[in-house]
mmCIF file of N, CA and C in Angstrom:
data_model
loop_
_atom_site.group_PDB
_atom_site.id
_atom_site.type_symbol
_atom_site.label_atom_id
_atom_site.label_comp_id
_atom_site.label_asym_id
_atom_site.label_seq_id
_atom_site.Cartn_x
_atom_site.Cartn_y
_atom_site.Cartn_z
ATOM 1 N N UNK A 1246 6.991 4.983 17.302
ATOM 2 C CA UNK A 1246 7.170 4.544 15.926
ATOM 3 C C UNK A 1246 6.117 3.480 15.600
ATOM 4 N N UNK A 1247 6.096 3.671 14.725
ATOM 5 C CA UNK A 1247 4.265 2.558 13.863
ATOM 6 C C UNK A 1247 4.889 1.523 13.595
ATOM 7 N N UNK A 1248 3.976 0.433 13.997
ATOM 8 C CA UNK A 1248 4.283 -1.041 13.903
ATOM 9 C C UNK A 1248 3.812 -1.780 13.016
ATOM 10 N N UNK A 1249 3.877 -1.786 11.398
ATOM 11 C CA UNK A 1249 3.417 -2.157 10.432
ATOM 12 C C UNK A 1249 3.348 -3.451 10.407
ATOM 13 N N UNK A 1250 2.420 -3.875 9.521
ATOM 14 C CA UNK A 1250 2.199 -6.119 9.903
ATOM 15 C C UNK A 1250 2.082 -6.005 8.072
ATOM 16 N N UNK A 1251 2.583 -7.190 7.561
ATOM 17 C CA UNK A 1251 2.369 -7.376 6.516
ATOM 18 C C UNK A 1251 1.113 -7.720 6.213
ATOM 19 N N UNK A 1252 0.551 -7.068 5.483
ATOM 20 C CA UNK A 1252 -0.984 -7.144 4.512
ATOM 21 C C UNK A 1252 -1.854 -5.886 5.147
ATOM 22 N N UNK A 1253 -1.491 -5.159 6.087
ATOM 23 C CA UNK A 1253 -2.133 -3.877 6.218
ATOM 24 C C UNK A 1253 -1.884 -2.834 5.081
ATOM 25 N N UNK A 1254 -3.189 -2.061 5.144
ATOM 26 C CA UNK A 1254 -2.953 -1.236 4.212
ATOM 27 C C UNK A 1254 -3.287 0.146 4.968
ATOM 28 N N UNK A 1255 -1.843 0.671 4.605
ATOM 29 C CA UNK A 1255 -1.850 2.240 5.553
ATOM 30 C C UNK A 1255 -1.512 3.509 4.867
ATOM 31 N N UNK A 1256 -1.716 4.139 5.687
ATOM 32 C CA UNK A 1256 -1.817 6.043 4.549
ATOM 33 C C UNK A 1256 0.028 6.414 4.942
ATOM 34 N N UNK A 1257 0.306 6.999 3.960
ATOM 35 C CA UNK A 1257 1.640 6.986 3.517
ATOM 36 C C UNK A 1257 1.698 8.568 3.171
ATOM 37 N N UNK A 1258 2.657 8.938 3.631
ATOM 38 C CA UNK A 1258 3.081 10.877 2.999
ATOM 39 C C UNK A 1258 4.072 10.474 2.043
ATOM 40 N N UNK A 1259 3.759 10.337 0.629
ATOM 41 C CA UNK A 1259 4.834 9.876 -0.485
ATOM 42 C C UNK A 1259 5.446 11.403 -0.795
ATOM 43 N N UNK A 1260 4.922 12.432 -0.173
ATOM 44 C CA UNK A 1260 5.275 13.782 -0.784
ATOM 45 C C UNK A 1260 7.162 13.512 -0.549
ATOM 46 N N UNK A 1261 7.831 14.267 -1.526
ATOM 47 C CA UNK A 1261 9.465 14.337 -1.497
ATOM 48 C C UNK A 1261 10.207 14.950 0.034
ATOM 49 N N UNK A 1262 8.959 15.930 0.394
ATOM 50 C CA UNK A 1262 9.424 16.653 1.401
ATOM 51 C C UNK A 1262 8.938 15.922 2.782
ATOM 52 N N UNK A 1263 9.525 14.888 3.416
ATOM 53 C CA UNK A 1263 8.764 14.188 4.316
ATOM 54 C C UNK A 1263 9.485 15.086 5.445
ATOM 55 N N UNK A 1264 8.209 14.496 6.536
ATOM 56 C CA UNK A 1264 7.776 14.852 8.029
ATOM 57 C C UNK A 1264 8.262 16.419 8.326
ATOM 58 N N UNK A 1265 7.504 17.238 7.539
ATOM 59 C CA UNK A 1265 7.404 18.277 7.576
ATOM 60 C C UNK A 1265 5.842 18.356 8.363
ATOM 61 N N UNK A 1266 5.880 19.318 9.576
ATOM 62 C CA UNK A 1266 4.871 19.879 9.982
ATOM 63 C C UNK A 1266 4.223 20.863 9.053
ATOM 64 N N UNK A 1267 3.043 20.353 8.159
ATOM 65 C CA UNK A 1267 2.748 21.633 7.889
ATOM 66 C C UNK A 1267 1.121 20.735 7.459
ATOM 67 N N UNK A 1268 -0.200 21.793 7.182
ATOM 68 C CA UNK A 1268 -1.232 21.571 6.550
ATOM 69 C C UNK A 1268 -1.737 20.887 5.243
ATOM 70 N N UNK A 1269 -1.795 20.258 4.650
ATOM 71 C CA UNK A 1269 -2.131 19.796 3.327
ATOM 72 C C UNK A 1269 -1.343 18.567 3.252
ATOM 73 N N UNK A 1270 -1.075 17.972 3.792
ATOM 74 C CA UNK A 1270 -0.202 16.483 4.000
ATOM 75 C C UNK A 1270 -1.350 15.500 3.455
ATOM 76 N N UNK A 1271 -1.263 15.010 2.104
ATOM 77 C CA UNK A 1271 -1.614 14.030 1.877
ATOM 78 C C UNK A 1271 -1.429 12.475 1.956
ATOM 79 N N UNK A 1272 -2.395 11.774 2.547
ATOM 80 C CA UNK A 1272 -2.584 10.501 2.662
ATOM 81 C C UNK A 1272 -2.571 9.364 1.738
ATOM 82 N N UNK A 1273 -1.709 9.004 1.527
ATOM 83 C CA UNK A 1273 -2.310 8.253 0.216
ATOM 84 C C UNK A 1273 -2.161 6.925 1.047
ATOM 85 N N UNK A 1274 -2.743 5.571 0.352
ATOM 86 C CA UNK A 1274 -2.917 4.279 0.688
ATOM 87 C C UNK A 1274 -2.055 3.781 -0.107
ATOM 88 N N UNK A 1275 -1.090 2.853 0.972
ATOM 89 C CA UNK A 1275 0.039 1.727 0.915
ATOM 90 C C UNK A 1275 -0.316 0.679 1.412
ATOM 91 N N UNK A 1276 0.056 -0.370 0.548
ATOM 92 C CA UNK A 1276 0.010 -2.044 1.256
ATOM 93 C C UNK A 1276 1.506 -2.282 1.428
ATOM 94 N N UNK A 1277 1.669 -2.678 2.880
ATOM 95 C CA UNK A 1277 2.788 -3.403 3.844
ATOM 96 C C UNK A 1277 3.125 -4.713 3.297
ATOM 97 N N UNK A 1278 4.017 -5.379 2.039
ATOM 98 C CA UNK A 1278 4.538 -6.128 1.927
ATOM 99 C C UNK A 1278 5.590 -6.915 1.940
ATOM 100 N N UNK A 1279 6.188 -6.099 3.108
ATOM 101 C CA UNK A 1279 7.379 -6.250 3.418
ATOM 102 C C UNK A 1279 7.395 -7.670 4.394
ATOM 103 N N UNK A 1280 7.997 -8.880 4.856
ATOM 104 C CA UNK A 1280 7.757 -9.781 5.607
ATOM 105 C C UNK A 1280 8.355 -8.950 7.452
ATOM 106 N N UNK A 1281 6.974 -9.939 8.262
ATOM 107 C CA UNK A 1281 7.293 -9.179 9.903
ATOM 108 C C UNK A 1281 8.473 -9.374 10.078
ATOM 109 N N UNK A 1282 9.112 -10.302 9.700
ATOM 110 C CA UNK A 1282 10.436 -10.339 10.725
ATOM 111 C C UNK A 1282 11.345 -9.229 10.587
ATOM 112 N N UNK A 1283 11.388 -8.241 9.410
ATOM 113 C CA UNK A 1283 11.891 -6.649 9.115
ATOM 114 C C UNK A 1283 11.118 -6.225 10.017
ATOM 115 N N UNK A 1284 9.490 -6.306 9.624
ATOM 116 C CA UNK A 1284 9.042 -5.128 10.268
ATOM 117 C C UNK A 1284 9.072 -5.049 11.806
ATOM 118 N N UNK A 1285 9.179 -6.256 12.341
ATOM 119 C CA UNK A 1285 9.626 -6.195 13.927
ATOM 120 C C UNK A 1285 10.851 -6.185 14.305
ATOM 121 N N UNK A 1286 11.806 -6.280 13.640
ATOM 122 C CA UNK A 1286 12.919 -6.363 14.240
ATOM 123 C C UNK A 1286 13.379 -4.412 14.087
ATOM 124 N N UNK A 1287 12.626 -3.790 13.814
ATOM 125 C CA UNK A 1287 12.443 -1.966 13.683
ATOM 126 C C UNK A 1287 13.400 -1.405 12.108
ATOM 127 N N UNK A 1288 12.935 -2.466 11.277
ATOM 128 C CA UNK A 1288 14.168 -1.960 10.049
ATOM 129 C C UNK A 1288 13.505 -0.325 9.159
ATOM 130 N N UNK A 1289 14.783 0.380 9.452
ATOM 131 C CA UNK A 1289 14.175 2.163 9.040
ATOM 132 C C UNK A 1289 13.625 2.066 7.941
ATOM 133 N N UNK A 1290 13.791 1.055 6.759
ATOM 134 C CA UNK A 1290 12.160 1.154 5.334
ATOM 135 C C UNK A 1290 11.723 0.092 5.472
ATOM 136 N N UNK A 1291 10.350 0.586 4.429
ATOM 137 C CA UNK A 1291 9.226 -0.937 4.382
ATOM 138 C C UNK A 1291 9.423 -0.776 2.622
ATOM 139 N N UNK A 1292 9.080 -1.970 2.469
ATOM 140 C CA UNK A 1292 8.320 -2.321 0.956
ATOM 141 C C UNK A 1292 6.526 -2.120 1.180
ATOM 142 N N UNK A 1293 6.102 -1.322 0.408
ATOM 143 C CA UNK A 1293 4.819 -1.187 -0.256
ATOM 144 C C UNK A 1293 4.203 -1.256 -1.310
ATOM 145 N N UNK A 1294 3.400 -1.747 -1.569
ATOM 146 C CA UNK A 1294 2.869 -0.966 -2.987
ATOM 147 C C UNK A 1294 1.742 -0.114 -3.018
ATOM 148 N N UNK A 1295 1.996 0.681 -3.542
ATOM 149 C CA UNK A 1295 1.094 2.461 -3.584
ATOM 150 C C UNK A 1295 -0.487 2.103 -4.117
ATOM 151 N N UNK A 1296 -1.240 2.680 -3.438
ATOM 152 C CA UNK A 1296 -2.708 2.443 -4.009
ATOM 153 C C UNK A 1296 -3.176 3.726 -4.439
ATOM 154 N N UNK A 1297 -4.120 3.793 -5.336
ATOM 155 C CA UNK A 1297 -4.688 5.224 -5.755
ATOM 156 C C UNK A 1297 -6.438 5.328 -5.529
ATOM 157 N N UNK A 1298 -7.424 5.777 -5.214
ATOM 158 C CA UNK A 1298 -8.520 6.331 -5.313
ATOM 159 C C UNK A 1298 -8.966 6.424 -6.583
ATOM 160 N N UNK A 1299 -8.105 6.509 -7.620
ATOM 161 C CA UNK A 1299 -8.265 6.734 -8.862
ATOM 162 C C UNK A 1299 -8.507 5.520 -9.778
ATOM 163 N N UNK A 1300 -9.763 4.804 -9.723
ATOM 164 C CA UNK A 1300 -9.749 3.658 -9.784
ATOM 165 C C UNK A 1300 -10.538 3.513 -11.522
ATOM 166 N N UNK A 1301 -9.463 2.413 -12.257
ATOM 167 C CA UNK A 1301 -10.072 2.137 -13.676
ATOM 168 C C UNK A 1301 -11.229 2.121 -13.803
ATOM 169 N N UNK A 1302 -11.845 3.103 -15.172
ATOM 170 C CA UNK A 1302 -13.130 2.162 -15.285
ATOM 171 C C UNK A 1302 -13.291 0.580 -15.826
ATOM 172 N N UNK A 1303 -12.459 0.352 -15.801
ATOM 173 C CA UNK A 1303 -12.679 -1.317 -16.015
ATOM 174 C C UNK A 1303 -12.640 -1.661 -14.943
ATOM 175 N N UNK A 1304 -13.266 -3.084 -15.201
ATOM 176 C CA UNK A 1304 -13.512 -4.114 -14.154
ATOM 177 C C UNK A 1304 -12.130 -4.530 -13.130
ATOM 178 N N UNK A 1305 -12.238 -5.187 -11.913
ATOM 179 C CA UNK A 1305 -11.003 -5.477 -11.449
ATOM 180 C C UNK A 1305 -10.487 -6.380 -12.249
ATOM 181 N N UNK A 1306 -11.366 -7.401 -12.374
ATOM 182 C CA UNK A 1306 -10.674 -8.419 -13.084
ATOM 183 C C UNK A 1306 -9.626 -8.053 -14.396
ATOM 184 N N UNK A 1307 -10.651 -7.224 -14.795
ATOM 185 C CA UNK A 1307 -9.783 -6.733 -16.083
ATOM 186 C C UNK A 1307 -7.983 -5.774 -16.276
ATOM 187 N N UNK A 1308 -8.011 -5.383 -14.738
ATOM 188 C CA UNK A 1308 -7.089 -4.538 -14.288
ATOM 189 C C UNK A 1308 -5.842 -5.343 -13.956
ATOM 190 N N UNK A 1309 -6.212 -6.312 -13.520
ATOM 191 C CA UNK A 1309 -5.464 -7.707 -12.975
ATOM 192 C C UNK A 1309 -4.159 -8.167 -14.124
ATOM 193 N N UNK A 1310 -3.033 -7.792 -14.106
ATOM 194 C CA UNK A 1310 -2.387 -8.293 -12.346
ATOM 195 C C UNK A 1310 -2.057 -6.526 -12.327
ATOM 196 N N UNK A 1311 -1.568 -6.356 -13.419
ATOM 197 C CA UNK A 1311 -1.507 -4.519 -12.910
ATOM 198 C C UNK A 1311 -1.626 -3.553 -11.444
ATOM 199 N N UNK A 1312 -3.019 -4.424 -11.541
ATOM 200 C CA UNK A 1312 -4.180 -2.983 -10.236
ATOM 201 C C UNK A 1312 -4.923 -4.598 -9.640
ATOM 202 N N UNK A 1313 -4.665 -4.165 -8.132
ATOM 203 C CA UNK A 1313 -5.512 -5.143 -7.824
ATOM 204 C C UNK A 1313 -6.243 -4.192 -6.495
ATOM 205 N N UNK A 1314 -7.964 -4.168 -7.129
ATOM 206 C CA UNK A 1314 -9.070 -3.268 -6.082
ATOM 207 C C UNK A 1314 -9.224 -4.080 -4.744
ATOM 208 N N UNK A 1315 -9.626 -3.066 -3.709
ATOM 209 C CA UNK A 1315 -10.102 -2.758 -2.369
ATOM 210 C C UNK A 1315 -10.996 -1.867 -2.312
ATOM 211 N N UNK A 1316 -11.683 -2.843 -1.636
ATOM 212 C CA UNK A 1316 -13.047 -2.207 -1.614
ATOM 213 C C UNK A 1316 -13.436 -0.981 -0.144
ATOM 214 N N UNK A 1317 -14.086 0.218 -0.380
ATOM 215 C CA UNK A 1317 -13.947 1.101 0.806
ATOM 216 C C UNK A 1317 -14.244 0.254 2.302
ATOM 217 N N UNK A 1318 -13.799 0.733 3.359
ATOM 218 C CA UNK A 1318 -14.122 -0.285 4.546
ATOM 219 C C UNK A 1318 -13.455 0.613 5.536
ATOM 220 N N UNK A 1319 -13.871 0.875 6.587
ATOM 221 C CA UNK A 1319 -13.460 1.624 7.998
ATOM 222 C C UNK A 1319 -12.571 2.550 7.365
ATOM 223 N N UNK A 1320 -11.885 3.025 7.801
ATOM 224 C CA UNK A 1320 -10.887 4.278 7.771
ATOM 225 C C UNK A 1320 -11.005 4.512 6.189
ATOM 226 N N UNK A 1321 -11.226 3.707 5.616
ATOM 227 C CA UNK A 1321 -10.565 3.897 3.820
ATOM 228 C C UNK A 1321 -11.981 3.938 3.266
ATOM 229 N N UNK A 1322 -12.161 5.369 3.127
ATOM 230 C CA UNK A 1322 -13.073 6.364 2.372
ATOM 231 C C UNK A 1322 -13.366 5.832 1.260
ATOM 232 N N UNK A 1323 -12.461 5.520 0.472
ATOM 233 C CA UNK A 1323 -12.769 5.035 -1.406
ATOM 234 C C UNK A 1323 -12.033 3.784 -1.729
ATOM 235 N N UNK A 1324 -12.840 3.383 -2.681
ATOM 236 C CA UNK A 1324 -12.475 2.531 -3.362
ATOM 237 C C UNK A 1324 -11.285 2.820 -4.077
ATOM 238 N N UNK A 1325 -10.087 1.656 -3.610
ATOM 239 C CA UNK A 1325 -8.637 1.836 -3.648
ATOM 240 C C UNK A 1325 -8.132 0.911 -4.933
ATOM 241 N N UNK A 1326 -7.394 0.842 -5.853
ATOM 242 C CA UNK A 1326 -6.718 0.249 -7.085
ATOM 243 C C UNK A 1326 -5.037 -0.096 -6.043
ATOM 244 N N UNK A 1327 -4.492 -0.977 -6.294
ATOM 245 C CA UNK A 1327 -3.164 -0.929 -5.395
ATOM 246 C C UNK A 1327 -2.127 -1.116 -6.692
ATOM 247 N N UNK A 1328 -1.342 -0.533 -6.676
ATOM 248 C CA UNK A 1328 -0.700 -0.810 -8.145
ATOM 249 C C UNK A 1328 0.502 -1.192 -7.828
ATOM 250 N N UNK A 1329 -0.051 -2.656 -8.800
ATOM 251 C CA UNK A 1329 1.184 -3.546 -8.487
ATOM 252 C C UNK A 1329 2.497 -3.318 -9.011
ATOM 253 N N UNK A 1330 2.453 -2.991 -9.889
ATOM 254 C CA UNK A 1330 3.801 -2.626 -10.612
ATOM 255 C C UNK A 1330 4.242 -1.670 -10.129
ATOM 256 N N UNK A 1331 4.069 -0.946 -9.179
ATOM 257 C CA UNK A 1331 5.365 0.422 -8.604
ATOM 258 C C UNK A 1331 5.354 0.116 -7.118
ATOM 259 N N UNK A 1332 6.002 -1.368 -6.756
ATOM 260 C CA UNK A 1332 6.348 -1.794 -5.447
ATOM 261 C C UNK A 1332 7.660 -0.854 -5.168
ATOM 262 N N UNK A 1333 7.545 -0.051 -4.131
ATOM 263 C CA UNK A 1333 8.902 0.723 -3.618
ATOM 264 C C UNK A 1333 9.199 0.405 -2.258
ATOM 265 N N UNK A 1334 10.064 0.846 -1.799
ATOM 266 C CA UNK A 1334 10.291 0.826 -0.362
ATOM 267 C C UNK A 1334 10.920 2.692 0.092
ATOM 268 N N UNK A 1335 9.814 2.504 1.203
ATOM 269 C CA UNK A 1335 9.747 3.524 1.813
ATOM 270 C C UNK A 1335 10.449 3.623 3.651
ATOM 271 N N UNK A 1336 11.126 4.997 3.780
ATOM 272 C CA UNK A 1336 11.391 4.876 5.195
ATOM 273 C C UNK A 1336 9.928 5.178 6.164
ATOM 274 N N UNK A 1337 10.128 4.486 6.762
ATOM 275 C CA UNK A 1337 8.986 4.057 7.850
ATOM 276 C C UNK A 1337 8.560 5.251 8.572
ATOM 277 N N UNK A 1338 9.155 6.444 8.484
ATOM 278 C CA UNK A 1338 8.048 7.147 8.878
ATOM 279 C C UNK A 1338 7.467 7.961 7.976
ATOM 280 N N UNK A 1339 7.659 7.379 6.503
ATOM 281 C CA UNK A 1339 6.496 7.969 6.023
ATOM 282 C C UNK A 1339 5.012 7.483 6.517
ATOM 283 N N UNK A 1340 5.180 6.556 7.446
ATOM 284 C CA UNK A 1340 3.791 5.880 7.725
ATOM 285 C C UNK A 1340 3.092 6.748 8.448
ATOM 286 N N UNK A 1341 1.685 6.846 8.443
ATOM 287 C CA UNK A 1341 0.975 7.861 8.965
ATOM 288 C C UNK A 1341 0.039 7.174 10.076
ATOM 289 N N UNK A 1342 -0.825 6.095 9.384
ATOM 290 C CA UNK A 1342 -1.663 5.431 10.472
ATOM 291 C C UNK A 1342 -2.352 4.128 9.281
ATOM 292 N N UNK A 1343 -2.816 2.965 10.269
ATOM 293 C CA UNK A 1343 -3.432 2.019 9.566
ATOM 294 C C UNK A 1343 -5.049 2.230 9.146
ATOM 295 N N UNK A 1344 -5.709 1.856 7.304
ATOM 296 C CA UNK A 1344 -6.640 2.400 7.584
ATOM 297 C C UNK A 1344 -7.526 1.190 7.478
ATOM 298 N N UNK A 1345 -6.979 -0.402 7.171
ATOM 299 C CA UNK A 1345 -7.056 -1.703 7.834
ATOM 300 C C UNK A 1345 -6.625 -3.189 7.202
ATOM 301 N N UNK A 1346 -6.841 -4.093 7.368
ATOM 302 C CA UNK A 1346 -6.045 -5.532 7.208
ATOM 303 C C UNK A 1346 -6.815 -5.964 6.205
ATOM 304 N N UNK A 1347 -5.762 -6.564 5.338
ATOM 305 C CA UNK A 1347 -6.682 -6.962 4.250
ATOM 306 C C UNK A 1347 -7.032 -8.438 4.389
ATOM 307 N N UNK A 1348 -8.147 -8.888 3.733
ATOM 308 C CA UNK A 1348 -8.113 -10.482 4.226
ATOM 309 C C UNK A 1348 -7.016 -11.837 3.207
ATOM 310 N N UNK A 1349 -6.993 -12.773 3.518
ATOM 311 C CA UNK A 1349 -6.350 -13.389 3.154
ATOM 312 C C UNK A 1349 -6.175 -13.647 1.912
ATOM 313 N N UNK A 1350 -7.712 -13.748 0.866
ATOM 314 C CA UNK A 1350 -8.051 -14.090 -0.372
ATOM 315 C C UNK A 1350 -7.671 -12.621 -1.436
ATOM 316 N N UNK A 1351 -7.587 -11.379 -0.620
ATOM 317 C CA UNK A 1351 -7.175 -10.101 -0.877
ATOM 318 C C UNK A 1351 -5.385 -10.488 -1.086
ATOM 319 N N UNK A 1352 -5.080 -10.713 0.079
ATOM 320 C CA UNK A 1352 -3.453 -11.262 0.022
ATOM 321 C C UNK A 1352 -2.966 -11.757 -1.041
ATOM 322 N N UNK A 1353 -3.536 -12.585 -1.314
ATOM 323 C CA UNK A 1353 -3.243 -13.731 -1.627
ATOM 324 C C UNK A 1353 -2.935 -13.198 -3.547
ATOM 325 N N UNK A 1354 -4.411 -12.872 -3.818
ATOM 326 C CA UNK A 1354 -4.762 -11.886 -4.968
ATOM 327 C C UNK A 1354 -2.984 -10.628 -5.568
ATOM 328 N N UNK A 1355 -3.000 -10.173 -4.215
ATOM 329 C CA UNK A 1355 -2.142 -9.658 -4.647
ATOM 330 C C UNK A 1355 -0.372 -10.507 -4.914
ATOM 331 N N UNK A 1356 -0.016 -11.119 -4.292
ATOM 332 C CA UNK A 1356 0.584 -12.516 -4.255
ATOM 333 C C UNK A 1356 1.072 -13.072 -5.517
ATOM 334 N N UNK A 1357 0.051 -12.955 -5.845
ATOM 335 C CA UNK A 1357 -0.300 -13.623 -7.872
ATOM 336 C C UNK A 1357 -0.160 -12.861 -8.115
ATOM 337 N N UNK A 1358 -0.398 -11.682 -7.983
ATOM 338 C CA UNK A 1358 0.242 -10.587 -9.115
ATOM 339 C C UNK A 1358 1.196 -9.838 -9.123
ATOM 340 N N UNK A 1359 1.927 -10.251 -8.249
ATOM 341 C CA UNK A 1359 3.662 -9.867 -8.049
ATOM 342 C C UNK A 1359 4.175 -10.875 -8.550
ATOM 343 N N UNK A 1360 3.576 -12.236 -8.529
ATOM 344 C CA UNK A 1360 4.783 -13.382 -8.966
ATOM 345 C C UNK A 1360 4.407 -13.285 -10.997
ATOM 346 N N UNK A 1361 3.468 -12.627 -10.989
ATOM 347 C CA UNK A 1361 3.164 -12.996 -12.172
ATOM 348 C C UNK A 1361 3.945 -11.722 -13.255
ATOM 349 N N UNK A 1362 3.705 -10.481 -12.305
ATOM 350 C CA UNK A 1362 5.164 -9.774 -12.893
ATOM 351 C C UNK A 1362 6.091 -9.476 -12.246
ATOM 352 N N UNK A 1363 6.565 -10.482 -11.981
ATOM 353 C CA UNK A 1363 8.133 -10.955 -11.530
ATOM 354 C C UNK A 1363 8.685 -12.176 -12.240
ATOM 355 N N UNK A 1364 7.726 -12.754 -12.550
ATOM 356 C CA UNK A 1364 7.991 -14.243 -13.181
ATOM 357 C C UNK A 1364 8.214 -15.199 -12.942
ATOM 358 N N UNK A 1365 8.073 -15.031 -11.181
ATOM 359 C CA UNK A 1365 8.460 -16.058 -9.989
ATOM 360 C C UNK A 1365 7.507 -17.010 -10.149
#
């Protein structure tokens, strides 16, 4: 079972029909915002928020707090939008694999834009 850390961002099977063996299993990119002490203590869902490839033509800034961009880097092919507003929680094996850690000022970014639509 996959050992998710909060602020990784990992490929997710959001399809309805999970852990089905079959061909065409899409990957999509999730950020782990769930706090470790769930994710280590083995709790069966995570909180994420869903990222898309499908990235505004506007600026990030401009996307903000909505969409907050990631930029392509090791495993993660494209430039990713993470959309803040459809934080869900998912059972943990939709997790597929990590495609890497975001840095702190990335964190952080996103951080502000949960409290900011939340109102916290």
């Amino acid at each position: 079972m996959p050992r998710p850390v909060r602020g990784e961002l990992w490929a997710v099977d959001f399809e309805p029909q999970a852990h089905k063996e079959e061909p065409g299993k899409k990957a999509r990119p999730a950020l782990i915002v769930q706090t470790d002490a769930l994710n280590n203590a083995g709790h069966p869902t995570i909180i994420v928020i869903p990222g898309t490839s499908d990235v505004e033509s506007l600026s990030p800034a401009d996307a903000f707090p909505l969409r907050v961009r990631v930029q392509k880097t090791g495993k993660l092919k494209y430039d990713t939008d993470l959309l803040i507003d459809q934080v869900r929680a998912i059972s943990t094996r939709r997790l597929m694999y990590c495609y890497c850690t975001l840095g702190a000022n990335h964190l952080k970014k996103v951080e502000e834009a949960l409290r900011l639509l939340t109102g916290r």
